[in-house]
Each structure stands twice: as structure tokens, then as C-alpha cells.
PDB file of C-alpha atoms in Angstrom:
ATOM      1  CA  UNK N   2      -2.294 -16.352  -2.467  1.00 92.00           C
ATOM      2  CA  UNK N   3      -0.812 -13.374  -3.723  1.00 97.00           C
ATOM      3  CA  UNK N   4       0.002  -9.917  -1.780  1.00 98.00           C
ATOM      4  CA  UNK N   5       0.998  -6.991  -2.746  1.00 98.00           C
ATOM      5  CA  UNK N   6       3.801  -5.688   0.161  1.00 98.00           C
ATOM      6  CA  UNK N   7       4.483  -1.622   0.062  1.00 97.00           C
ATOM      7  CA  UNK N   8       6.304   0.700   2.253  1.00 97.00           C
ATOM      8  CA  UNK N   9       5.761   4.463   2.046  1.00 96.00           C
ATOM      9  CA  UNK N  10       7.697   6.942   3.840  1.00 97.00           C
ATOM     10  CA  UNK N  11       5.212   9.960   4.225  1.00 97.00           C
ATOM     11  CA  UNK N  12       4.992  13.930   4.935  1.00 96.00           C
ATOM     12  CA  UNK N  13       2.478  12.902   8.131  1.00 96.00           C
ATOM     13  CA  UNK N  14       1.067   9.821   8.663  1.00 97.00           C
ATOM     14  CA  UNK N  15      -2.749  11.485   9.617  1.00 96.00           C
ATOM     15  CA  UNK N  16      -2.806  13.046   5.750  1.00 95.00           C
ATOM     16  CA  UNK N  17      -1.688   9.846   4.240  1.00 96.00           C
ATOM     17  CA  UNK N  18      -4.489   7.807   6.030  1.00 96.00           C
ATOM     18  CA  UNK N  19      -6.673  10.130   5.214  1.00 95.00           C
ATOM     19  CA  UNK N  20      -6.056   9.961   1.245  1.00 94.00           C
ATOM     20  CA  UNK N  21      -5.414   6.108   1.329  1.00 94.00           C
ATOM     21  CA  UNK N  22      -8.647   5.681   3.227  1.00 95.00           C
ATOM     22  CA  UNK N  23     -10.856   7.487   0.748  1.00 93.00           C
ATOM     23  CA  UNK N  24      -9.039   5.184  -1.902  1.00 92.00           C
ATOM     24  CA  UNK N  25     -10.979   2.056  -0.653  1.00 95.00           C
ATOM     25  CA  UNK N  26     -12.738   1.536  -3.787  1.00 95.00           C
ATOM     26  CA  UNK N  27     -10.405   1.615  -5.868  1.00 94.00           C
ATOM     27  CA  UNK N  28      -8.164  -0.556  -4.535  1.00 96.00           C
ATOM     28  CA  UNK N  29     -11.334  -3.112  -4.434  1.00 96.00           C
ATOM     29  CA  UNK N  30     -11.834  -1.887  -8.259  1.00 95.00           C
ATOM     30  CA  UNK N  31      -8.436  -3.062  -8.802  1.00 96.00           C
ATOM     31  CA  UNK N  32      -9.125  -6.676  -7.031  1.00 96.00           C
ATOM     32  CA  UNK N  33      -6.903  -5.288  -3.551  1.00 98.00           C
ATOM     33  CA  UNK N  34      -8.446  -6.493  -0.073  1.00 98.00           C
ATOM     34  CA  UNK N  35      -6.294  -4.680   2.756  1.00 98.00           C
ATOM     35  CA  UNK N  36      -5.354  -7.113   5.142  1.00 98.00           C
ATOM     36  CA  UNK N  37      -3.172  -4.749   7.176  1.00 98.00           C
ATOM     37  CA  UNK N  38      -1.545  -1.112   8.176  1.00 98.00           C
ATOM     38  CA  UNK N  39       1.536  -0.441  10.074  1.00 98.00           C
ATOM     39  CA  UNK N  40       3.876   2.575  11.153  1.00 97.00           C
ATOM     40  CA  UNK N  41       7.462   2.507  12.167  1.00 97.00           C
ATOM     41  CA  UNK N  42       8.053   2.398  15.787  1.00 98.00           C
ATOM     42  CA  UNK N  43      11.077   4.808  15.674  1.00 97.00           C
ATOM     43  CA  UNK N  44       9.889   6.334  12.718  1.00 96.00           C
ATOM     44  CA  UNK N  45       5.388   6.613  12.834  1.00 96.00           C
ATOM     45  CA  UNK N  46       6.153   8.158   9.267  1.00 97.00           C
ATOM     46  CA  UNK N  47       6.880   5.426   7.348  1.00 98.00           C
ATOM     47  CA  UNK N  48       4.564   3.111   6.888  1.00 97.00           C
ATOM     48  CA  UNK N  49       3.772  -0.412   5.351  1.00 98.00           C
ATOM     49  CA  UNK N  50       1.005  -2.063   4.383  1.00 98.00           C
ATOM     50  CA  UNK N  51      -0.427  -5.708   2.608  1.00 98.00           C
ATOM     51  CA  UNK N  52      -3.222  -5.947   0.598  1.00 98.00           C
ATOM     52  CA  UNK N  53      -4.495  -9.388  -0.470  1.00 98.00           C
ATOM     53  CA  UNK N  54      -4.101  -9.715  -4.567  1.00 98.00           C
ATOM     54  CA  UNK N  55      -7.422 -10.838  -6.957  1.00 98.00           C
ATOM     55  CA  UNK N  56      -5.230 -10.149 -10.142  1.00 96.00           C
ATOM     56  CA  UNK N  57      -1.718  -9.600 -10.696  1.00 95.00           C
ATOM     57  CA  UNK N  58      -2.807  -7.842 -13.926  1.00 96.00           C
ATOM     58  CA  UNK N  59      -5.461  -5.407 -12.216  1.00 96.00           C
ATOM     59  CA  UNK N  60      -2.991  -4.294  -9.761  1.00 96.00           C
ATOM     60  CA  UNK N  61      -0.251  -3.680 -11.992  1.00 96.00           C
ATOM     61  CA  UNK N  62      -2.342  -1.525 -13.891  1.00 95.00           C
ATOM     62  CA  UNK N  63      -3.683   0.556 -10.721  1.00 94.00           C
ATOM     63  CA  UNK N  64       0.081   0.819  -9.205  1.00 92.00           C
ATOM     64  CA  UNK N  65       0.606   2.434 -13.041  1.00 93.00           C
ATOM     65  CA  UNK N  66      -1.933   4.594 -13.134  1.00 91.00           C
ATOM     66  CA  UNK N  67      -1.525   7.883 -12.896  1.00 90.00           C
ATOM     67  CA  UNK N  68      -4.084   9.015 -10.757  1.00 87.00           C
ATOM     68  CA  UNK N  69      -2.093   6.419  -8.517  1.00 85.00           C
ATOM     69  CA  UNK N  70       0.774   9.084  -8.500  1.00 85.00           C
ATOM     70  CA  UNK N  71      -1.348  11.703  -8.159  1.00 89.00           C
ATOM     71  CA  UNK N  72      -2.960  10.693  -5.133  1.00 88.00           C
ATOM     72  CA  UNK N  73       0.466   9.668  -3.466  1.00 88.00           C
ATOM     73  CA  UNK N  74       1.442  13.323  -3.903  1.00 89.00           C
ATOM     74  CA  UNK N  75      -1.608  14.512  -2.583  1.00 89.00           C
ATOM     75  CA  UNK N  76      -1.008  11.939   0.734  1.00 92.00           C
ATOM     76  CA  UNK N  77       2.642  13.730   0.774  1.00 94.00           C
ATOM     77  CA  UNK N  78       4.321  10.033   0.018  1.00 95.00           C
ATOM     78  CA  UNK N  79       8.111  11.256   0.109  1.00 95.00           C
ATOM     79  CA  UNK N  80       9.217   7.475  -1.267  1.00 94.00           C
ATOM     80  CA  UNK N  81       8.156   4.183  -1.290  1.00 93.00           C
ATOM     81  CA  UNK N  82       8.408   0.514  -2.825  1.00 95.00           C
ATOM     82  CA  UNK N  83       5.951  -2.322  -3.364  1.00 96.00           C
ATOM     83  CA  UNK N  84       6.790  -5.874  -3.927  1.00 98.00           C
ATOM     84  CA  UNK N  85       4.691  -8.600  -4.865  1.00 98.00           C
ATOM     85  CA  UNK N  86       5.007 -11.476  -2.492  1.00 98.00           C
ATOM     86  CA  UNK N  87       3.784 -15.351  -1.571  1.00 97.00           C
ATOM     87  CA  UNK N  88       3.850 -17.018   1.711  1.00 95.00           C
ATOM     88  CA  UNK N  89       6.607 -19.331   2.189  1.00 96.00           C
ATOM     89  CA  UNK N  90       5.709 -21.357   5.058  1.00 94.00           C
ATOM     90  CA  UNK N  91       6.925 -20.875   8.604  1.00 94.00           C
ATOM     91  CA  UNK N  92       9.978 -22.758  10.147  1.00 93.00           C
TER      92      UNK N  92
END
């Protein structure tokens, strides 16, 4: 399985939520499943977050997008990074 790792540093964490959460369909449009949200202890402003990857293709595509931008701007996303990952196995 593939996953799709990002960490955004953000404005305020309750306007961020608020934008990502009304993105839900598109990031199922784009073959994302969120498996999980977290904030910084020291820091509840930046935040990270794993979706579970359909399509390496479809999500490349949404991360370009535009309206991806856009609506990172809108959420008041200051910076951020996204890496596309694979488990590795434990011990």
C-alpha cells in the first residue's frame, strides 16, 4: 500500500480543518482515503496527515492542481511538504 505523508504548517488550525474537511470529495475523486490527522504538541499549528493512495497518478495530478493551491491559501497553509511513502515493516 501506498500513502501519501504531508505536513502543513497553518495560519490556525480551526480554518484549515475547516477547508480540508469540505475537501472530502475530492480527495476521494482523486482515489485519497484519510486514514489520519495530527497537530504538533508544542506547536497545534502544524499539522500532518496520511491518506491511503488508490493511484499514484490521480494524486499527483490533484497535489498539481491548482485549485489544490488555491484552497491551501484559502486554509492559510503558511508551508508544507508531502511525501509518498510504503510501510517498511516494524523491528
Amino acid at each position: 500500500m501506498i500513502y501519501l505523508l504531508c505536513r502543513n504548517r497553518v495560519a490556525d488550525f480551526s480554518r484549515w480543518k475547516t477547508v480540508f474537511t469540505s475537501h472530502e470529495a475530492a480527495h476521494r475523486s482523486a482515489g485519497l482515503r484519510l486514514v489520519q490527522i495530527w497537530r504538533g504538541v508544542e506547536d497545534a499549528n502544524n499539522i500532518f496527515f496520511l491518506f491511503e493512495v488508490a493511484s499514484m497518478d490521480k494524486a499527483r495530478e490533484f497535489i498539481g492542481n491548482p485549485e489544490a493551491a488555491q484552497a491551501g491559501e484559502a486554509s492559510g497553509v503558511i508551508d508544507g511538504e508531502y511525501h509518498f511513502v510504503e510501510d517498511a515493516g516494524a523491528y
